[in-house]
Short mmCIF file of C-alpha atoms and ligand atoms in Angstrom, two decimals:
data_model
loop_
_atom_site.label_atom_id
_atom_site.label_comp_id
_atom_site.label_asym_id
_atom_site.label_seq_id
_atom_site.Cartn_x
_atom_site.Cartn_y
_atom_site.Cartn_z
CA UNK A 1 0.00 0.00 0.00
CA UNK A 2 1.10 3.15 -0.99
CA UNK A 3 1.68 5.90 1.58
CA UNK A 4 -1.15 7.86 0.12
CA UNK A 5 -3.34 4.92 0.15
CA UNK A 6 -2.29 4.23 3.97
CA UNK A 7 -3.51 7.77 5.11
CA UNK A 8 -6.52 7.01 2.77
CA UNK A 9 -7.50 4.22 4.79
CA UNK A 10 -5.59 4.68 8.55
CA UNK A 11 -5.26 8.14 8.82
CA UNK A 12 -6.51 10.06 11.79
CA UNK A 13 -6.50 13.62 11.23
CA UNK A 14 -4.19 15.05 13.96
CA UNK A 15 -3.59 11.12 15.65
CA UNK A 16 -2.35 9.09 12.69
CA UNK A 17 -0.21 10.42 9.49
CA UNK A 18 1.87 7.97 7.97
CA UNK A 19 5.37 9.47 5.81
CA UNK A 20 8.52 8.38 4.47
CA UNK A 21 10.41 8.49 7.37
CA UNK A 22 14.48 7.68 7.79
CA UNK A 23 15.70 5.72 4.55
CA UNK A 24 12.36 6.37 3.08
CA UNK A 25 10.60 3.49 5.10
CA UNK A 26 7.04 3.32 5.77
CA UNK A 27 6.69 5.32 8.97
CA UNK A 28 3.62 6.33 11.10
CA UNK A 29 3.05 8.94 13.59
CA UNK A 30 1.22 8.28 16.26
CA UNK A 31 0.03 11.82 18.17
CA UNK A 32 -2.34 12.74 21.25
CA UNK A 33 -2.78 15.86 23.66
CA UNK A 34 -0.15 13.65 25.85
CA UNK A 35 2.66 12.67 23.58
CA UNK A 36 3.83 11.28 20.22
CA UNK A 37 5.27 8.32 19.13
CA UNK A 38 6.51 6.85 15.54
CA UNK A 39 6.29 3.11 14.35
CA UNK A 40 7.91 2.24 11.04
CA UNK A 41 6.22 -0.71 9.00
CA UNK A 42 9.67 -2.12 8.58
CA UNK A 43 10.04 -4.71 11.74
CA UNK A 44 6.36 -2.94 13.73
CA UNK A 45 9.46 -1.14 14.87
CA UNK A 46 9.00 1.92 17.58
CA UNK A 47 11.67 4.32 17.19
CA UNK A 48 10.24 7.01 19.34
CA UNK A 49 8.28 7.80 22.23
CA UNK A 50 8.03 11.16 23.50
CA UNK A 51 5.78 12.21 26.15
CA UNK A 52 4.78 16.21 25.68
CA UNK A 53 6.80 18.16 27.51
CA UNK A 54 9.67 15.66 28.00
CA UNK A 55 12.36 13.97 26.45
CA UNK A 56 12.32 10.99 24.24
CA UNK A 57 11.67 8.09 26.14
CA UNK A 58 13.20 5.91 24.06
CA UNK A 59 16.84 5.65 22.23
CA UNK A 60 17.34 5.46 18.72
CA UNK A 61 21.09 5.38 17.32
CA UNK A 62 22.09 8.37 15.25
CA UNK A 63 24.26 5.65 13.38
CA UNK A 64 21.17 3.34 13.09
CA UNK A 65 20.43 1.81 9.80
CA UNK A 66 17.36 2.55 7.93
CA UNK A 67 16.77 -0.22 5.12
CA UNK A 68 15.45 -3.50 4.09
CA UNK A 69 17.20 -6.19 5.28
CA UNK A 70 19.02 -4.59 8.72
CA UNK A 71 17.54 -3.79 11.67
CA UNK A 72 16.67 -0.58 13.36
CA UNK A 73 18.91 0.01 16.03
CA UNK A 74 17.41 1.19 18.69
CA UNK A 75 13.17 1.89 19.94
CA UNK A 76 11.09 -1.48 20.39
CA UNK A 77 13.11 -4.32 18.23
CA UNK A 78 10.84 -6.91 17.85
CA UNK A 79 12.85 -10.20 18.42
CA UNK A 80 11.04 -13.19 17.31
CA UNK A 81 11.16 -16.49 16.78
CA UNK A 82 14.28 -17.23 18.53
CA UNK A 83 16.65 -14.55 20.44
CA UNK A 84 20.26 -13.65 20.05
CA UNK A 85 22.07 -15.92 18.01
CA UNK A 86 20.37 -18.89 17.93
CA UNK A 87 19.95 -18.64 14.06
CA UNK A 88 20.80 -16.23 11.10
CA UNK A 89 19.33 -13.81 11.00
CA UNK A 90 20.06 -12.81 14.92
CA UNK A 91 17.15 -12.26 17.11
CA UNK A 92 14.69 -13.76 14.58
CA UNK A 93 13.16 -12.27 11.32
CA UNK A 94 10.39 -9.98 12.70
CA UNK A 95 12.40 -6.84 13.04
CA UNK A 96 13.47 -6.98 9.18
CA UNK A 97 9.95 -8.53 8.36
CA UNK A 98 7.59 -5.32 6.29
CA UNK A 99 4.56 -5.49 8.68
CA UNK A 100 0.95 -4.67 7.60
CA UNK A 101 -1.74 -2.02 8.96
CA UNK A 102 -4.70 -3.76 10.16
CA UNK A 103 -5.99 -0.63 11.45
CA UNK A 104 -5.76 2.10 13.20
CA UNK A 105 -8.09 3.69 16.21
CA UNK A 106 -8.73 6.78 18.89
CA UNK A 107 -9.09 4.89 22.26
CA UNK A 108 -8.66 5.78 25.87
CA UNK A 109 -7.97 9.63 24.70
CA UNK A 110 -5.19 8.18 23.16
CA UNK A 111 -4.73 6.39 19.60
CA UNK A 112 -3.79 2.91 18.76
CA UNK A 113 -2.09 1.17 15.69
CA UNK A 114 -2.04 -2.46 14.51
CA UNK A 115 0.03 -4.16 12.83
CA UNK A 116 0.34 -8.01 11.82
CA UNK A 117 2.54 -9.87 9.80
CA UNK A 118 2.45 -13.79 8.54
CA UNK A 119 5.52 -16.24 10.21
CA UNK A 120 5.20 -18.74 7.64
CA UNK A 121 7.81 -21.60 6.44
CA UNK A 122 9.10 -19.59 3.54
CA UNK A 123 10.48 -16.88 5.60
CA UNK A 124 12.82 -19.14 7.29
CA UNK A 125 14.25 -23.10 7.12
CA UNK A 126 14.02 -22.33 10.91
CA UNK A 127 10.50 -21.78 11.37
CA UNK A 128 8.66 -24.67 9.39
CA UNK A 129 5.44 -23.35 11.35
CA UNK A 130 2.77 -21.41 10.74
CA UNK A 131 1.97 -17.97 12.50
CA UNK A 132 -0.16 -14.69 12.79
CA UNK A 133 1.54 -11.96 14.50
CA UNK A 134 -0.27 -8.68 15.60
CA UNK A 135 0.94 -6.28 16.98
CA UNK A 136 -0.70 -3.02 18.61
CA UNK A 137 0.89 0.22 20.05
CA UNK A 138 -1.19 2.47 22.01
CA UNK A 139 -0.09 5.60 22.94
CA UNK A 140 -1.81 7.85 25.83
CA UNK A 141 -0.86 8.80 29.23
CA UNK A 142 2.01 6.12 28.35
CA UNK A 143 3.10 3.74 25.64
CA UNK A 144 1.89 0.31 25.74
CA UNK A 145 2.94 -2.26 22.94
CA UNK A 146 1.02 -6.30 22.78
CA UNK A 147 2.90 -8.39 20.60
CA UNK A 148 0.35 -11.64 20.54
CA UNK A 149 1.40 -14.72 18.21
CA UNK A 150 -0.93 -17.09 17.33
CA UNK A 151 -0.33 -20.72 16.30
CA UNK A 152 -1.95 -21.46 12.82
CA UNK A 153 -0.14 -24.74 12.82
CA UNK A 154 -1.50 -28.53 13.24
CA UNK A 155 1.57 -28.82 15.86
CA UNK A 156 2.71 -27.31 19.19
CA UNK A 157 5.25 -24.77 18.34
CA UNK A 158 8.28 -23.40 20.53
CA UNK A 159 9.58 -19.72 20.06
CA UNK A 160 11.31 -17.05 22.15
CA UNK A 161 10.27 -13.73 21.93
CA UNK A 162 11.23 -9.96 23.05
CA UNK A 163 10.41 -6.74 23.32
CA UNK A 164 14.07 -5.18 22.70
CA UNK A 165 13.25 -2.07 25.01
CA UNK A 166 16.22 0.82 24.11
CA UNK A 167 15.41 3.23 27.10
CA UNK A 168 16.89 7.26 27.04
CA UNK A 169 18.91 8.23 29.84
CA UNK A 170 20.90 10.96 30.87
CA UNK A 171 23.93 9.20 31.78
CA UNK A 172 24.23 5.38 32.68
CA UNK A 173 26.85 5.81 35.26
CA UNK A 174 23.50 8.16 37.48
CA UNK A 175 21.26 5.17 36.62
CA UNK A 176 19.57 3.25 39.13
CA UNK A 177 17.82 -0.38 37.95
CA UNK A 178 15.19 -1.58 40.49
CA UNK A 179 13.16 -4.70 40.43
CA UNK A 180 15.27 -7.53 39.69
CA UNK A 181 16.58 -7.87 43.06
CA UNK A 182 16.84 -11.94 44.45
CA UNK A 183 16.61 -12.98 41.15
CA UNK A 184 18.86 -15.51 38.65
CA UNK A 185 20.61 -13.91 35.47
CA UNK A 186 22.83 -15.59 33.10
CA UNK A 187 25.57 -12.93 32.92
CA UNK A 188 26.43 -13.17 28.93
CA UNK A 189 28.50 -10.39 30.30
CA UNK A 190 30.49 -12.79 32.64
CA UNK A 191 31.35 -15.17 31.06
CA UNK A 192 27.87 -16.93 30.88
CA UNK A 193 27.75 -17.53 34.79
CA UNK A 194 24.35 -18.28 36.42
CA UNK A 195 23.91 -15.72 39.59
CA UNK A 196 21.91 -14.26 41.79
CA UNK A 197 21.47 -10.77 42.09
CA UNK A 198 21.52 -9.27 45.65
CA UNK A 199 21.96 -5.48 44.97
CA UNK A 200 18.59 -3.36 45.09
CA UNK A 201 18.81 -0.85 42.86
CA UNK A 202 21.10 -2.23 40.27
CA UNK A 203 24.32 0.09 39.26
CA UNK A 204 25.94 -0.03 36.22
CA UNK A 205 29.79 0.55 35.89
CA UNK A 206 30.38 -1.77 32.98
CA UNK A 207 29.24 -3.41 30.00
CA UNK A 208 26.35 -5.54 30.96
CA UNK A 209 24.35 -8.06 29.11
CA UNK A 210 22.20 -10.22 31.46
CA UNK A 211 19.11 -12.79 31.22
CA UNK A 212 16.90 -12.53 34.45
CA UNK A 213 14.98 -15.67 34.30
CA UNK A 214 11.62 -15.76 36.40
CA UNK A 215 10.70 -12.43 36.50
CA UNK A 216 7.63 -11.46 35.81
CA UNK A 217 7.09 -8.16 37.44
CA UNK A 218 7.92 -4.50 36.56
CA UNK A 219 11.12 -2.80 37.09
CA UNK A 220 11.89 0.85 37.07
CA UNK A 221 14.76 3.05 35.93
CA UNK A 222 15.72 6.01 38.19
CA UNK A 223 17.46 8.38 35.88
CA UNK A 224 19.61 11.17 37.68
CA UNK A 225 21.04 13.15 35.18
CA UNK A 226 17.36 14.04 33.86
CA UNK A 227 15.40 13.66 36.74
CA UNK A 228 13.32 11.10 35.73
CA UNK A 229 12.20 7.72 36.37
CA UNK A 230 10.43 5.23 33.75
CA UNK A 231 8.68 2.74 34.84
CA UNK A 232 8.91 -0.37 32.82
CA UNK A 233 5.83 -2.65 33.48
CA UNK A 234 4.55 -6.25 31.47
CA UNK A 235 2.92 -9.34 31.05
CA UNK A 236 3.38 -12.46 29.17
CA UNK A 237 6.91 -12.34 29.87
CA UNK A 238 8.79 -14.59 32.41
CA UNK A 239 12.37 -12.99 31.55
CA UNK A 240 14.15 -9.73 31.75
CA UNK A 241 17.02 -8.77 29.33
CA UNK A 242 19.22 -5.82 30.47
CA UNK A 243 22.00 -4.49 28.57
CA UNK A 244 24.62 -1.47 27.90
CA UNK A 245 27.32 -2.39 25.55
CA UNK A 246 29.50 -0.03 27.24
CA UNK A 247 32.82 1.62 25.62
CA UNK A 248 34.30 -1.87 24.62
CA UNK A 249 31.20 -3.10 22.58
CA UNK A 250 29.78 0.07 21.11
CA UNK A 251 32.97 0.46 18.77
CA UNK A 252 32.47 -2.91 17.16
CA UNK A 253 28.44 -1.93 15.92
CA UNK A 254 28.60 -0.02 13.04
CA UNK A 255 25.40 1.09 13.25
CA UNK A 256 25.87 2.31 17.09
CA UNK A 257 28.10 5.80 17.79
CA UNK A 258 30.85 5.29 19.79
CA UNK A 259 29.74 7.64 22.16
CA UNK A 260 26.09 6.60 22.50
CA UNK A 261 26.29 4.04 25.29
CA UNK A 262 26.26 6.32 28.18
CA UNK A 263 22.46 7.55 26.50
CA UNK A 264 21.28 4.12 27.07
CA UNK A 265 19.78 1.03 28.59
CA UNK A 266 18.07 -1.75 27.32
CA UNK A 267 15.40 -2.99 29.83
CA UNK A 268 13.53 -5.94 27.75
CA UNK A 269 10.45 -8.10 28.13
CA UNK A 270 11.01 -11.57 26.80
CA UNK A 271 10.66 -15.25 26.83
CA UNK A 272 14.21 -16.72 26.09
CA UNK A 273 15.84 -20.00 27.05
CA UNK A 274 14.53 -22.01 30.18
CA UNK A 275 11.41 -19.20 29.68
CA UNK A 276 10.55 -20.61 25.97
CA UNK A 277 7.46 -20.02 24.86
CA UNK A 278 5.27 -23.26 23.95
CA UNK A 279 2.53 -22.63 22.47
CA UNK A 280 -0.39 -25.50 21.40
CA UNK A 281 -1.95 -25.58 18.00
CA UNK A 282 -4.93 -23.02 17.73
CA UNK A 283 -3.48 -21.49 21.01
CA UNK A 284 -2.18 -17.23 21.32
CA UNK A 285 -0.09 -16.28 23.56
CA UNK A 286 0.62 -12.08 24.77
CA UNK A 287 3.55 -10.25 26.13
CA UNK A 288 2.83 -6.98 27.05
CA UNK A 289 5.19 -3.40 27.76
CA UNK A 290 3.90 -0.19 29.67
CA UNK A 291 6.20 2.53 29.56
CA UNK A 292 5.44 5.34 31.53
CA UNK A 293 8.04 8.32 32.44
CA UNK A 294 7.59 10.69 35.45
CA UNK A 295 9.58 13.47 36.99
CA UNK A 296 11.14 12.00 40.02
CA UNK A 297 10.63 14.99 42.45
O1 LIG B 1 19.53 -8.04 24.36
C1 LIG B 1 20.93 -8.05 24.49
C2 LIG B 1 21.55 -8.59 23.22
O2 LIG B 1 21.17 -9.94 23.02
C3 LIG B 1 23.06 -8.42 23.31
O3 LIG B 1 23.70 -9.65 23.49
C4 LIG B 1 23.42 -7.71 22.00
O4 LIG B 1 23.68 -8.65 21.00
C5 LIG B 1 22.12 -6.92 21.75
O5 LIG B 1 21.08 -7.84 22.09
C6 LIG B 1 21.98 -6.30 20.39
O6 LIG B 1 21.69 -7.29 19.44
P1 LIG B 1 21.55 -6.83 17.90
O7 LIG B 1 21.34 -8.10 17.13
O8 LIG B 1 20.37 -5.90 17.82
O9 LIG B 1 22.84 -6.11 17.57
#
């Protein structure tokens, strides 16, 4: 569908306006009295949430690519069917997948945007299932983002799943991570060790790429440098991924500056190793995110 034809059909006037954003992908913007956000059609990928009369909530890289076949680095990846490296390409094929509008909608004061896309064998040798992704964003007093999957095929099907949260910050070395406290991470960052974490709030001082298995509650980010907290809520997910590349790891992504990692912290909902998703033939299964940013005086 054309971009013309998209407004035709989904646009809102003053709520929903879709353009050719960065790289001249698909983009939509997604506006009400309390904020605006933008979701391009390549990946159902958020690359901005900005609540009016504050900063971005969410971190896109200057660097970031913006065309078929790579992902958007930064906003709301969409990792799906598998995470990491499990298989080319990593974290699945959603995020480079061209999504569809199913429709578009004023709710709650606020507006909401669906997408879906079809996870069929073709796309991938690794995926010889069939599955119907939607996915809606709703923006409002926050931004909340459902990714549900439904199984179209005769079999059970296995898949891990995340919502790639890139949170804004000020500065990651004033950053305060609460929520995960008593819990057991895989630290990818030390050398694939199983701990426990006993500090409540969570500092970070160094590159850190953890998997927080069994944790299905909310966990908020207490930002210093701007003042701000952001409160990072879900459902349908059973594991946490958090992760700053810090100064050794940001050099070696071309499509991440060099000097970007102190702006940053992925805080992400998913469903990865021993928290697999099975899902039975027929069957849908929901993760949720709720971002919500407040002033913290
Ligand atoms: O979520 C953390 C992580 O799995 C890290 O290990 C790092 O690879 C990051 O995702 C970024 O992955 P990407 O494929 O987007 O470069």
């Amino acid at each position: 569908m054309t971009i013309s034809q998209l407004n035709d059909r989904f646009g809102i006037a003053g709520k929903v306006h879709f353009d050719a954003g960065k790289g001249s992908l698909t983009r939509a913007i997604l506006q009400c009295p309390q904020g605006e956000a933008h979701v391009y059609l390549h990946g159902a990928h958020v690359t901005h949430y900005q609540p009016r009369g504050d900063r971005p909530v969410l971190f896109t890289s200057g660097q970031s690519f913006f065309e078929p076949g790579k992902p958007i680095r930064g906003g709301i990846p969409i990792c799906f069917p598998w995470f990491s490296n499990t298989h080319e390409p990593a974290h699945g094929f959603a995020r480079l997948t061209e999504w569809q509008v199913q429709s578009s909608r004023e709710q709650a004061g606020g507006v909401e945007l669906t997408l879906t896309m079809a996870a069929e064998p073709h796309v991938s040798p690794y995926w010889p299932h069939k599955a119907a992704l939607t996915y809606r964003v709703r923006l409002g007093d926050e931004l909340e983002v459902v990714l549900e999957v439904k199984n179209l095929s005769q079999e059970a099907v296995g898949f891990e799943e995340a919502l790639h949260t890139y949170l804004a910050v000020g500065d990651i070395h004033h950053v305060r991570l609460s929520g995960l406290q008593g819990t057991t991470f895989v630290a990818k960052s030390q050398g694939g060790q199983s701990l426990v974490q006993t500090e409540e709030p969570l500092t970070i001082t160094q590159y850190i790429d953890r998997v927080y298995q069994n944790t299905a509650g909310p966990c908020l980010v207490e930002d210093a440098a701007w003042n701000r907290r952001i409160h990072v809520v879900k459902s349908g997910s059973d594991a946490t991924v958090v992760w700053n590349p810090w100064v050794e790891r940001a050099g070696a992504m071309p499509d991440f500056g060099n000097d970007e990692w102190p702006g940053m912290l992925c805080v992400e909902s998913a469903n990865v190793g021993t928290t697999t998703v099975q899902l039975a033939a027929g069957h849908t299964h929901r993760v949720t995110t709720t971002l919500r940013a407040e002033k913290s005086t």
